[in-house]
Tab-separated table of N, CA and C in Angstrom:
chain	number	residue	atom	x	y	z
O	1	UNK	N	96.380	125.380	8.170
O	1	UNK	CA	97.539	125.955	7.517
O	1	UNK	C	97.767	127.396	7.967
O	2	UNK	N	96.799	128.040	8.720
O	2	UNK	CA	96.574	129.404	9.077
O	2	UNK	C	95.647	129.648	9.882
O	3	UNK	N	95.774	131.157	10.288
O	3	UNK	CA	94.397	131.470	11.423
O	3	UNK	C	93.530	131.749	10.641
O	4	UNK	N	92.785	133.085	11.675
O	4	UNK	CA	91.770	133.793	11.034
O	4	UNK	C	91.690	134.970	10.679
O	5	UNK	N	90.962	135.499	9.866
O	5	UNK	CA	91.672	136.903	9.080
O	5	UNK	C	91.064	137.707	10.035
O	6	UNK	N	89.995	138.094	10.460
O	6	UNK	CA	89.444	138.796	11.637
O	6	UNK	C	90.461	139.269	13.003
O	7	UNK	N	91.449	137.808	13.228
O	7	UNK	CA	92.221	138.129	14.158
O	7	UNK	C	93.664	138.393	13.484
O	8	UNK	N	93.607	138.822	12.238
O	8	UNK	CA	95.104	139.149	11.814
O	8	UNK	C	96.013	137.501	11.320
O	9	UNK	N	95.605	136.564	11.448
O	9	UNK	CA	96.615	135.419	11.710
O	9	UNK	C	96.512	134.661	10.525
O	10	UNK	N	95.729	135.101	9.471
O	10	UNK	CA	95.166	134.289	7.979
O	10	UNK	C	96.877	134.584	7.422
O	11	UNK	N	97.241	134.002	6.796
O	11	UNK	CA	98.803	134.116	5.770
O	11	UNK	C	97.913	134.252	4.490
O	12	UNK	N	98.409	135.267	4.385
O	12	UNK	CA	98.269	136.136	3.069
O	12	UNK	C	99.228	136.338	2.175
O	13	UNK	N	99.029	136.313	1.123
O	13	UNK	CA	99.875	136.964	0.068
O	13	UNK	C	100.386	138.038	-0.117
O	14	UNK	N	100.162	139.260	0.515
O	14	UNK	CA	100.211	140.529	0.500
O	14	UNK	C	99.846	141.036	1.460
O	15	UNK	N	100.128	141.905	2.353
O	15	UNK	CA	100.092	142.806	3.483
O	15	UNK	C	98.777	143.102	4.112
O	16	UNK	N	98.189	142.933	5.081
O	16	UNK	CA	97.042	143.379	5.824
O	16	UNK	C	96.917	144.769	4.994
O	17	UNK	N	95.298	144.973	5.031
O	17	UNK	CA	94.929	146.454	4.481
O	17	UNK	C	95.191	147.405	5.581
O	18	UNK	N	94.464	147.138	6.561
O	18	UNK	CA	94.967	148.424	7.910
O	18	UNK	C	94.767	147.916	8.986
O	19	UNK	N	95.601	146.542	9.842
O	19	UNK	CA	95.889	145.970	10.614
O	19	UNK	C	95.500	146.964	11.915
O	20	UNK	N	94.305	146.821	12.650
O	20	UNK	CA	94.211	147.010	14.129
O	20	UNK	C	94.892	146.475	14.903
O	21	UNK	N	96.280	147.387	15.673
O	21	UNK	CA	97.067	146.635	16.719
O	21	UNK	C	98.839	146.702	16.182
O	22	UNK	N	99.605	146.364	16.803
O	22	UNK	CA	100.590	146.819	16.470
O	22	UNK	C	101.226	145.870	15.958
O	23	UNK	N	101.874	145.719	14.579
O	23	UNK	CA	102.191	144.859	13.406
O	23	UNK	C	103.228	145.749	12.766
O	24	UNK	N	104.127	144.438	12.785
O	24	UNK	CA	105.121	145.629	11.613
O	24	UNK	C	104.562	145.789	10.527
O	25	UNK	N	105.393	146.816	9.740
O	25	UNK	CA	105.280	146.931	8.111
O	25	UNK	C	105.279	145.914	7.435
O	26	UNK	N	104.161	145.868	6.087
O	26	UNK	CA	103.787	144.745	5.450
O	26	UNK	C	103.867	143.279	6.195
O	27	UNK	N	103.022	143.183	7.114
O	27	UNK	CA	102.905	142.156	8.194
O	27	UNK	C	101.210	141.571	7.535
O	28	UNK	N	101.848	140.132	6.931
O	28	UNK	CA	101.046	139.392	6.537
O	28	UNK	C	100.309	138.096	6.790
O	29	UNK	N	100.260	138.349	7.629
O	29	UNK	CA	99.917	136.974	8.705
O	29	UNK	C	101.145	135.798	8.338
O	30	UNK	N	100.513	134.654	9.513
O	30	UNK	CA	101.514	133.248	9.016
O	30	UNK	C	101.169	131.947	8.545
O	31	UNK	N	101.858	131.067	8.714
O	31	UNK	CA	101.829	129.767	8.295
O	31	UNK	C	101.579	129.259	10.075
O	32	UNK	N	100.731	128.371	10.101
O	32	UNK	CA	100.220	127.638	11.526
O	32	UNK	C	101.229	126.767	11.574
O	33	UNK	N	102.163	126.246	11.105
O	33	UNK	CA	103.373	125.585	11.321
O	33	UNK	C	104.460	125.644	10.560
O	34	UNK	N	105.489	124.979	10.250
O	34	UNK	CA	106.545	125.408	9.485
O	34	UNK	C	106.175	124.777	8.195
O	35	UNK	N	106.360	125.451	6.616
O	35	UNK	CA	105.731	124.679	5.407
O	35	UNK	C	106.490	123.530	5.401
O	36	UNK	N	108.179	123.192	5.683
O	36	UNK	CA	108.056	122.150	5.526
O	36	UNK	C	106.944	120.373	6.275
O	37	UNK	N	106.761	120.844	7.476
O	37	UNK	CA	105.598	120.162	7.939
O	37	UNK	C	104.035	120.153	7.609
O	38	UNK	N	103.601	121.652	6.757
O	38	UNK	CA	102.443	121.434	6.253
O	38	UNK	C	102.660	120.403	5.099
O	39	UNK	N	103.253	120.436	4.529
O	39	UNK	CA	103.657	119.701	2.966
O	39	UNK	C	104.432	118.518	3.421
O	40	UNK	N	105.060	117.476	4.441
O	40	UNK	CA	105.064	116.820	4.642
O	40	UNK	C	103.666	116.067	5.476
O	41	UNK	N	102.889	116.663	5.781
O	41	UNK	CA	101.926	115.977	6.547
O	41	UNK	C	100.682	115.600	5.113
O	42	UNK	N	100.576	116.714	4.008
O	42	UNK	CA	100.125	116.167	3.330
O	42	UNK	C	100.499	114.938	2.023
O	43	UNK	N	101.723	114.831	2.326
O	43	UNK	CA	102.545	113.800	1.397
O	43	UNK	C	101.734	112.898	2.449
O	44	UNK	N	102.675	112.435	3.704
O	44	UNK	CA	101.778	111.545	4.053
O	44	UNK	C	100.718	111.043	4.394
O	45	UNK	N	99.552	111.935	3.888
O	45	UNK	CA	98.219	111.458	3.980
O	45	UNK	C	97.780	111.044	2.377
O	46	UNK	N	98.453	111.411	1.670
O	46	UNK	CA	98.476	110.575	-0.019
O	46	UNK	C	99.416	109.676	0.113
O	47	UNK	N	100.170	109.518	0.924
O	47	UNK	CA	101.118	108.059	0.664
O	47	UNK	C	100.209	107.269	1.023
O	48	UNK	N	99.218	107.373	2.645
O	48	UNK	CA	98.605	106.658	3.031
O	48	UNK	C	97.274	106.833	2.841
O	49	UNK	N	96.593	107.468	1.617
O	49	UNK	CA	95.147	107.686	1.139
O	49	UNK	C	94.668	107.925	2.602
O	50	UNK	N	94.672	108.673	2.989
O	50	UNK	CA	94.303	109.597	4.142
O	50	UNK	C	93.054	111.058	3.371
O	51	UNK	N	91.950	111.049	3.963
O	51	UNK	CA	91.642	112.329	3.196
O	51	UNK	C	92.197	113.509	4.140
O	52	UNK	N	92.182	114.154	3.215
O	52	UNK	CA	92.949	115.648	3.624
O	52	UNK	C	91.917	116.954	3.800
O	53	UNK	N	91.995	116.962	5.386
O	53	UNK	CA	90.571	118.355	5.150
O	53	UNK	C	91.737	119.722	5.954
O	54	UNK	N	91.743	120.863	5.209
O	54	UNK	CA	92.692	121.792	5.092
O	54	UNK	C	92.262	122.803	6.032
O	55	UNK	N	92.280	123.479	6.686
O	55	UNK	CA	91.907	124.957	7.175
O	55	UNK	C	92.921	126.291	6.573
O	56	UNK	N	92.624	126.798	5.579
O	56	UNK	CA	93.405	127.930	4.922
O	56	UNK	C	92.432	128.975	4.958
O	57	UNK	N	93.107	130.186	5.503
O	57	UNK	CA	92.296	131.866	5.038
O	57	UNK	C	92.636	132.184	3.830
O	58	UNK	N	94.434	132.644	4.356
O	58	UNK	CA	94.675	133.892	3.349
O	58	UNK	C	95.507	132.992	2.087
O	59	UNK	N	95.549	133.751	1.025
O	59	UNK	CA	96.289	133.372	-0.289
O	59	UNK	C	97.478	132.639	-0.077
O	60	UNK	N	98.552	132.944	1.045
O	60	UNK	CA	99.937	131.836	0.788
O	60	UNK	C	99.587	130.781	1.500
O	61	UNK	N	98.460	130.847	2.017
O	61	UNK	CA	97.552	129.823	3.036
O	61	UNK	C	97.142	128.496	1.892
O	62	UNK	N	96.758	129.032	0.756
O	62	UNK	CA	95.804	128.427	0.295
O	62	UNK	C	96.802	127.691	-1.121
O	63	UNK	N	97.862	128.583	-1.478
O	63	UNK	CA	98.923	128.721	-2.291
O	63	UNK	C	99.644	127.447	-1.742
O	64	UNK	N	100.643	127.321	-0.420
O	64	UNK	CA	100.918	126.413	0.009
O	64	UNK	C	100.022	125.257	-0.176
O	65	UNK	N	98.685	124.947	0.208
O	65	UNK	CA	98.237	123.764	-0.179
O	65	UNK	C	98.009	123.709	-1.482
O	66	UNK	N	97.790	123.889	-2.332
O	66	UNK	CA	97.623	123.978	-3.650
O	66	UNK	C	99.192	123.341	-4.200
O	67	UNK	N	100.231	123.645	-3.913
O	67	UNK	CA	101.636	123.302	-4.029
O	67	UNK	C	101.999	121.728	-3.816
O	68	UNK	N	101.685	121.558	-2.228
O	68	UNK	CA	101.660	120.699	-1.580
O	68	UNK	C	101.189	119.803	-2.140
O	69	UNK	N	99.350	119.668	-2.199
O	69	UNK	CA	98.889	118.490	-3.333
O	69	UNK	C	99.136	118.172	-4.614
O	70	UNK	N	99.845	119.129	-5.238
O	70	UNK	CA	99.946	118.882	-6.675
O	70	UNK	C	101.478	117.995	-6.434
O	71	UNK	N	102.024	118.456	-5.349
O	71	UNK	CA	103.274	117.012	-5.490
O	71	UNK	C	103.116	116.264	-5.123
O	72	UNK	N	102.215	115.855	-4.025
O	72	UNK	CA	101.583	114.625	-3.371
O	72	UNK	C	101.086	114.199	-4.606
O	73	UNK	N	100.276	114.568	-5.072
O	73	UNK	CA	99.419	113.544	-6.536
O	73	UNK	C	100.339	113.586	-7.277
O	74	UNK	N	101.489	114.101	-7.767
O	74	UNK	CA	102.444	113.751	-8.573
O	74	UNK	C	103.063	112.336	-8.103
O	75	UNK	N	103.398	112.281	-7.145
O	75	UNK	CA	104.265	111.329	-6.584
O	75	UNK	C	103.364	109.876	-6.318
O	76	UNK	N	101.946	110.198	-6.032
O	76	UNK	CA	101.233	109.262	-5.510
O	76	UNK	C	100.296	108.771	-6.568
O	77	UNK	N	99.190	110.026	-7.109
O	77	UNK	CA	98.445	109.671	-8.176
O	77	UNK	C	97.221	110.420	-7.268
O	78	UNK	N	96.118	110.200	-8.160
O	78	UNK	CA	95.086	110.810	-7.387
O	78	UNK	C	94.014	109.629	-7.084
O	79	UNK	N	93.674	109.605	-5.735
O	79	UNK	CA	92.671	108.584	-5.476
O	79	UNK	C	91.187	109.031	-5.729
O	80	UNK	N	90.232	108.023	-6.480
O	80	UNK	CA	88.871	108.639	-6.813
O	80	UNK	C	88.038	109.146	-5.395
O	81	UNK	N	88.189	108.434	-4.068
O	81	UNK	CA	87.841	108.986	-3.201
O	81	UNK	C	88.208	109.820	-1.860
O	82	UNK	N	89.641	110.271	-2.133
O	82	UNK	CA	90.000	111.226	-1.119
O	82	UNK	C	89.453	112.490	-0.331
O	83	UNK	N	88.223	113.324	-1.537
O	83	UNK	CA	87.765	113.847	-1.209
O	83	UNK	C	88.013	114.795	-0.176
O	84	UNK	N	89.901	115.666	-1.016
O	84	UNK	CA	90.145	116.602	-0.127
O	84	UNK	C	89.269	117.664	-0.008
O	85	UNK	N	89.276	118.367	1.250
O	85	UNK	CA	88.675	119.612	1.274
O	85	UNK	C	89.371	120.806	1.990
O	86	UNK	N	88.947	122.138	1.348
O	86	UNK	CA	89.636	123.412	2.169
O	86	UNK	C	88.601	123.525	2.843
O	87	UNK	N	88.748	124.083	4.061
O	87	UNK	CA	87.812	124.719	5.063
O	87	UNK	C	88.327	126.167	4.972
O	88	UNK	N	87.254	127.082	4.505
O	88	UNK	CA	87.229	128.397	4.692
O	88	UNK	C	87.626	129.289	3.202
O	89	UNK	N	88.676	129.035	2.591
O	89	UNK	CA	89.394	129.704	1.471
O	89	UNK	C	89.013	131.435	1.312
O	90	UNK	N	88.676	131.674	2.632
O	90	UNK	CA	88.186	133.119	2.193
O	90	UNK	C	88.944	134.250	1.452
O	91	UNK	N	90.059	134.203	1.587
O	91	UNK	CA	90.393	135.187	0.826
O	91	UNK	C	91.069	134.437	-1.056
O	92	UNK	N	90.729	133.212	-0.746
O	92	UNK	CA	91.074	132.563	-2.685
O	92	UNK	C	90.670	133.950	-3.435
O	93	UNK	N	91.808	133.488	-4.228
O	93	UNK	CA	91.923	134.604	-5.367
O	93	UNK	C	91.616	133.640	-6.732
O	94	UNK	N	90.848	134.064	-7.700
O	94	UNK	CA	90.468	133.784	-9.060
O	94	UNK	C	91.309	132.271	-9.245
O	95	UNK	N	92.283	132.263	-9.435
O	95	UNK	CA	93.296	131.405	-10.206
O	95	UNK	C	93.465	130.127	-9.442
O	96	UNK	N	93.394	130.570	-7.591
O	96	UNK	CA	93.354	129.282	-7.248
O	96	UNK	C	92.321	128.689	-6.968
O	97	UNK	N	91.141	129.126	-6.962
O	97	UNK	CA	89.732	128.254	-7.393
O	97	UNK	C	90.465	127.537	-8.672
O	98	UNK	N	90.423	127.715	-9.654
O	98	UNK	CA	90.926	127.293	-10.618
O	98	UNK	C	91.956	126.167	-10.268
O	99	UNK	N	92.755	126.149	-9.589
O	99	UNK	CA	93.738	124.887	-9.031
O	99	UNK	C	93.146	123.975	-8.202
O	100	UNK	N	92.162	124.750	-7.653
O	100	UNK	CA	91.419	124.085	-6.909
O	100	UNK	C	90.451	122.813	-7.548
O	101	UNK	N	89.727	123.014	-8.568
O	101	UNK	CA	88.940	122.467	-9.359
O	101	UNK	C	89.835	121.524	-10.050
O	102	UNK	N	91.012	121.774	-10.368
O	102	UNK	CA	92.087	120.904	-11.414
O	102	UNK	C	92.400	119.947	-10.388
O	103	UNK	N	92.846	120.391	-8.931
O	103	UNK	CA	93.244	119.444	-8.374
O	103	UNK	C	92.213	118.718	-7.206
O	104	UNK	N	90.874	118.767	-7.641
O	104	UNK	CA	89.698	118.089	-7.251
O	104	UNK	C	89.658	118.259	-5.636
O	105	UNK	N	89.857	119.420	-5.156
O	105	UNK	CA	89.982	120.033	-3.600
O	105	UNK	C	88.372	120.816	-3.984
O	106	UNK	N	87.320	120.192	-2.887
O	106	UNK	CA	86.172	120.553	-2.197
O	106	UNK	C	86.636	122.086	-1.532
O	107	UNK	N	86.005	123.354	-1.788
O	107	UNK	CA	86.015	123.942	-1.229
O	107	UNK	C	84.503	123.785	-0.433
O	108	UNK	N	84.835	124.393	0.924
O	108	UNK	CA	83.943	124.319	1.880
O	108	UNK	C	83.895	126.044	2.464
O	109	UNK	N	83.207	127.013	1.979
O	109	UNK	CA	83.814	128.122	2.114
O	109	UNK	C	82.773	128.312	3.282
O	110	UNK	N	82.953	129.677	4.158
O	110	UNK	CA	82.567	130.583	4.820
O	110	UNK	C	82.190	131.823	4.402
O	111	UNK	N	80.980	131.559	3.894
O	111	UNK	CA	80.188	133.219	3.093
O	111	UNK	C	79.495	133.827	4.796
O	112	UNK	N	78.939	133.185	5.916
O	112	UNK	CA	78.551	133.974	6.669
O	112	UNK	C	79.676	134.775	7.589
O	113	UNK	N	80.880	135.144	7.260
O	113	UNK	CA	82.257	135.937	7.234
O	113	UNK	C	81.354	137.323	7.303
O	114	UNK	N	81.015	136.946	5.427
O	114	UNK	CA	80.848	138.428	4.569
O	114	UNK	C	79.550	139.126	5.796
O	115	UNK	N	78.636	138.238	6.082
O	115	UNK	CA	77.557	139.168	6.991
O	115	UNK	C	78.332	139.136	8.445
O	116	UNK	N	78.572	138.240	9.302
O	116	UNK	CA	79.404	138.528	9.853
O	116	UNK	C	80.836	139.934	10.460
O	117	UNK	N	81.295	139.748	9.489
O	117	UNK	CA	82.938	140.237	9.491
O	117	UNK	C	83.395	141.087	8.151
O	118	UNK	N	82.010	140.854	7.509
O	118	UNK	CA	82.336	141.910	6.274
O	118	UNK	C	82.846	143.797	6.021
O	119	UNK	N	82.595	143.762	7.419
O	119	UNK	CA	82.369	145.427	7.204
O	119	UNK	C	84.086	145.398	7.995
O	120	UNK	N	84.292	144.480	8.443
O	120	UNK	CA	85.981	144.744	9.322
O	120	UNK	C	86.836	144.178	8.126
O	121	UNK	N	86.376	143.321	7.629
O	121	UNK	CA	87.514	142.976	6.427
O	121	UNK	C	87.861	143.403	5.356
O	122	UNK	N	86.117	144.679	5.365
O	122	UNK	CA	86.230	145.686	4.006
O	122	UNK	C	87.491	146.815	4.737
O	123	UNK	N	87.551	147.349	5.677
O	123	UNK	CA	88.040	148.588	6.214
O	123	UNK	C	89.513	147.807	6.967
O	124	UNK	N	90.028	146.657	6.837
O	124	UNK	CA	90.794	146.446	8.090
O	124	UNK	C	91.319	145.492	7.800
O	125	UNK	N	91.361	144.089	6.933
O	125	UNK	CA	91.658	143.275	6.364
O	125	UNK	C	92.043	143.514	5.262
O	126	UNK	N	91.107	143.133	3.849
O	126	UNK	CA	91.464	143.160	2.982
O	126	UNK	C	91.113	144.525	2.041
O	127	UNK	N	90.521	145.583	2.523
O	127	UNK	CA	89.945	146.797	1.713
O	127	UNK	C	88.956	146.480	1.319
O	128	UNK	N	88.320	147.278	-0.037
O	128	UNK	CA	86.957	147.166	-0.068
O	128	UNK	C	87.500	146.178	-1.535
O	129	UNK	N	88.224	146.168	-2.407
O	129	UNK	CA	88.276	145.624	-3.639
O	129	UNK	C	87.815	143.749	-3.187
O	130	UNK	N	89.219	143.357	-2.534
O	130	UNK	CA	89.366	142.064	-1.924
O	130	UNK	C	87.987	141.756	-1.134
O	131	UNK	N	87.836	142.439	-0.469
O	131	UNK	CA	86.170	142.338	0.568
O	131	UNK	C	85.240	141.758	-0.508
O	132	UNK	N	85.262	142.230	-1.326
O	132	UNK	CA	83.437	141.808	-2.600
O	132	UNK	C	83.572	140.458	-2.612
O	133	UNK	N	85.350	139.718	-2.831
O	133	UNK	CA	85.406	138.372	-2.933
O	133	UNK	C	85.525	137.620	-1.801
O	134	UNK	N	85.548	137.667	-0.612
O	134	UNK	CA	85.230	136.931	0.438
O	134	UNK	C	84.618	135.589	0.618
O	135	UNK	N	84.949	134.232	0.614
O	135	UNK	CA	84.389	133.482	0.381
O	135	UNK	C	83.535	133.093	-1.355
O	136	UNK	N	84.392	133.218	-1.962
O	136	UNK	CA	83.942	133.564	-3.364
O	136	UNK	C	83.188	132.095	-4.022
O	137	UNK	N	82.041	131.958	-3.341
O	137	UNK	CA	81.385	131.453	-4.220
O	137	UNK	C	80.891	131.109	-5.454
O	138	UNK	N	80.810	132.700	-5.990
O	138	UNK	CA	80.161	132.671	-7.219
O	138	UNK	C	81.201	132.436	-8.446
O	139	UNK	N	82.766	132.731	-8.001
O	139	UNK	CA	83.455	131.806	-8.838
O	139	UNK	C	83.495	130.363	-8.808
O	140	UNK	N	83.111	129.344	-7.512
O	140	UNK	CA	83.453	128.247	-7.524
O	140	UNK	C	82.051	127.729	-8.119
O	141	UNK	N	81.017	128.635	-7.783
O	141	UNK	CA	79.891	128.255	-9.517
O	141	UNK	C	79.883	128.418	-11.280
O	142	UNK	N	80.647	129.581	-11.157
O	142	UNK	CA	80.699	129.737	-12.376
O	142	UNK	C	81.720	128.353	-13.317
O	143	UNK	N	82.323	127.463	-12.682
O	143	UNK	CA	83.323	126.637	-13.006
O	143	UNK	C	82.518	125.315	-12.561
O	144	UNK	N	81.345	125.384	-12.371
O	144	UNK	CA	80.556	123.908	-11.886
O	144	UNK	C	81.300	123.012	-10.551
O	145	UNK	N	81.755	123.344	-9.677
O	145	UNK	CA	82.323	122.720	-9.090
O	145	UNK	C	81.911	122.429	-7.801
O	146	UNK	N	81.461	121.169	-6.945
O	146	UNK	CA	80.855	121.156	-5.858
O	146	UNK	C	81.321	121.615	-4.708
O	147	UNK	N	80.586	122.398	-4.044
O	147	UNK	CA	80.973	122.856	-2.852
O	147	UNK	C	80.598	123.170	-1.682
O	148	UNK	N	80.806	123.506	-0.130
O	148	UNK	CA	79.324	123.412	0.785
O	148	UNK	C	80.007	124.789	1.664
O	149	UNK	N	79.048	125.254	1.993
O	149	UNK	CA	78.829	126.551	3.118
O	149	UNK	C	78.786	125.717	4.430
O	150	UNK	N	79.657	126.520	5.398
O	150	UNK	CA	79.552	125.984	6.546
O	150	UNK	C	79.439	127.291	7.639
O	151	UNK	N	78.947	127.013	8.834
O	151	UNK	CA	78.890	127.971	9.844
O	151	UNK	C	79.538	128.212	10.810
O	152	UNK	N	80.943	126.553	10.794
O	152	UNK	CA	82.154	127.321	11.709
O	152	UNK	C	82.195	127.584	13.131
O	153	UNK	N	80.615	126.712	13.706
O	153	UNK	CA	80.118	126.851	15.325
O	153	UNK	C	81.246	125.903	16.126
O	154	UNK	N	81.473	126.653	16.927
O	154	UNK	CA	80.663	127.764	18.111
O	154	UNK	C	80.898	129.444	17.496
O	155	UNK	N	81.980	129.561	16.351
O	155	UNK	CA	82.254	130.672	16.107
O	155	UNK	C	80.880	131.338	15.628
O	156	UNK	N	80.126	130.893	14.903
O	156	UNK	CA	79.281	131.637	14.504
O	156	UNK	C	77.802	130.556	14.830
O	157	UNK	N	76.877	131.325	14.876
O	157	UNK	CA	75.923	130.107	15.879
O	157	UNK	C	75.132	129.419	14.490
O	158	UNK	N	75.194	127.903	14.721
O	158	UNK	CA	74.554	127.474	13.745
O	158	UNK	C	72.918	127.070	13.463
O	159	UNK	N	73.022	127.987	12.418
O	159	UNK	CA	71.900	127.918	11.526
O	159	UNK	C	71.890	128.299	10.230
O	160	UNK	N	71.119	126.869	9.679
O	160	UNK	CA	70.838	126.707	7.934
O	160	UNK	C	70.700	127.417	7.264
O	161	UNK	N	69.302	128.754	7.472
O	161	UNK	CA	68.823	129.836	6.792
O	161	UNK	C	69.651	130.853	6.693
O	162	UNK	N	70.763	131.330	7.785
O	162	UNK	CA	71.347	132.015	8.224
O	162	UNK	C	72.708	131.751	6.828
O	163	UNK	N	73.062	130.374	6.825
O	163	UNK	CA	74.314	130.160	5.901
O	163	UNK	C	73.477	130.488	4.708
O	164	UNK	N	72.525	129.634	4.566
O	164	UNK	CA	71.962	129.986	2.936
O	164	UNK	C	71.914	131.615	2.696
O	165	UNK	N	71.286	132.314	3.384
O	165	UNK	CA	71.122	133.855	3.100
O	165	UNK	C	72.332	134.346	3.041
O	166	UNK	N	73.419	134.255	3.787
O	166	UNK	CA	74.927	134.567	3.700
O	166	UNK	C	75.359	134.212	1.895
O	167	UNK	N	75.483	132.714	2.046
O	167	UNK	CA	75.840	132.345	0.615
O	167	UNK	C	75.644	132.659	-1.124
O	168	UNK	N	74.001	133.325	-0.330
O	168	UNK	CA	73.292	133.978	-1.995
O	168	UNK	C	73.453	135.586	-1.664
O	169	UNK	N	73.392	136.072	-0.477
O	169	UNK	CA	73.290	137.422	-0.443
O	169	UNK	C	74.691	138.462	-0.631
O	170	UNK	N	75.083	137.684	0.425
O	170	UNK	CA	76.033	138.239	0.558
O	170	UNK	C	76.618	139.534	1.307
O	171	UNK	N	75.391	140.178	1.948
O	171	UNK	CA	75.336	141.312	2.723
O	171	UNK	C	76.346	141.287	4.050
O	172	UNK	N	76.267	142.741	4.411
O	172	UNK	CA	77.463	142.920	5.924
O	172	UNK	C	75.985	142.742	6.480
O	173	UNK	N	76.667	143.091	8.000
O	173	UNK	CA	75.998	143.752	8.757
O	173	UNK	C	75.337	144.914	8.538
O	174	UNK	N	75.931	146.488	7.953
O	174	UNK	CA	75.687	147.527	7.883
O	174	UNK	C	74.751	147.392	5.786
């Protein structure tokens, strides 16, 4: 549904914090295709019980699918094993975990970002407020809801210990 926030291209809700590179004013990343085709491609993967695995960064990233499925399951119903999932949700904000859980979407987040890419997304992405929530795990625990850490290889080289320590720690680099 979007890029990556590192390279500017996550669709966000609100304006890059201090965009490296030349971006207009309040330049918020985009949509990876036109919404009417994100939201038609997921109608028809609930017309045709298709599972739906998402790639969203930023908030209108994640907003759009959140939209999208709730009219697909309106129209269709919800199947017990579709077992949609977001890949990444890093920048989810509070409320749509919360939609997330209502509308039985697996988040699959990226906490090794925060060690990773944490110190560019505190200063350059999202500031330091938005930065703490990065891959926000500890809301999609506090709400019991299943979910898995992934490592996103070749982007980031995979290893187990490496995601687990990301996922509980939460540390930058610095």
């Amino acid at each position: 549904m979007d890029g990556s926030p590192q390279g500017f291209t996550a669709w966000r809700d609100r304006p890059y914090y201090a965009p490296v590179g030349t971006y207009p004013p309040g330049y918020a990343g985009y949509a990876a295709a036109p919404a009417e085709t994100l939201v038609g491609a997921i109608d028809w993967a609930y017309a045709n019980e298709v599972p739906i695995i998402s790639h969203a960064n930023g908030e209108a990233a994640i907003d759009l699918l959140i939209a999208a499925t709730e009219k697909a399951r309106n129209a269709y119903g919800a199947a017990a094993d579709r077992r949609a999932v977001l890949i990444h949700g890093q920048f989810a904000r509070e409320d749509q975990i919360d939609s997330l859980k209502r509308l039985e979407i697996i988040p699959s987040l990226f906490p090794m970002h925060t060690f990773y890419w944490g110190d560019w997304h505190r200063d350059h992405t999202v500031g330091p407020e938005r930065a703490d929530n990065i891959s926000p795990t500890g809301w999609v625990v506090k709400r019991g809801m299943r979910f898995t850490s992934h490592h996103d290889a070749p982007v980031a080289i995979p290893d187990s210990m490496r995601v687990l320590d990301a996922t509980v720690t939460r540390r930058t680099r610095s």
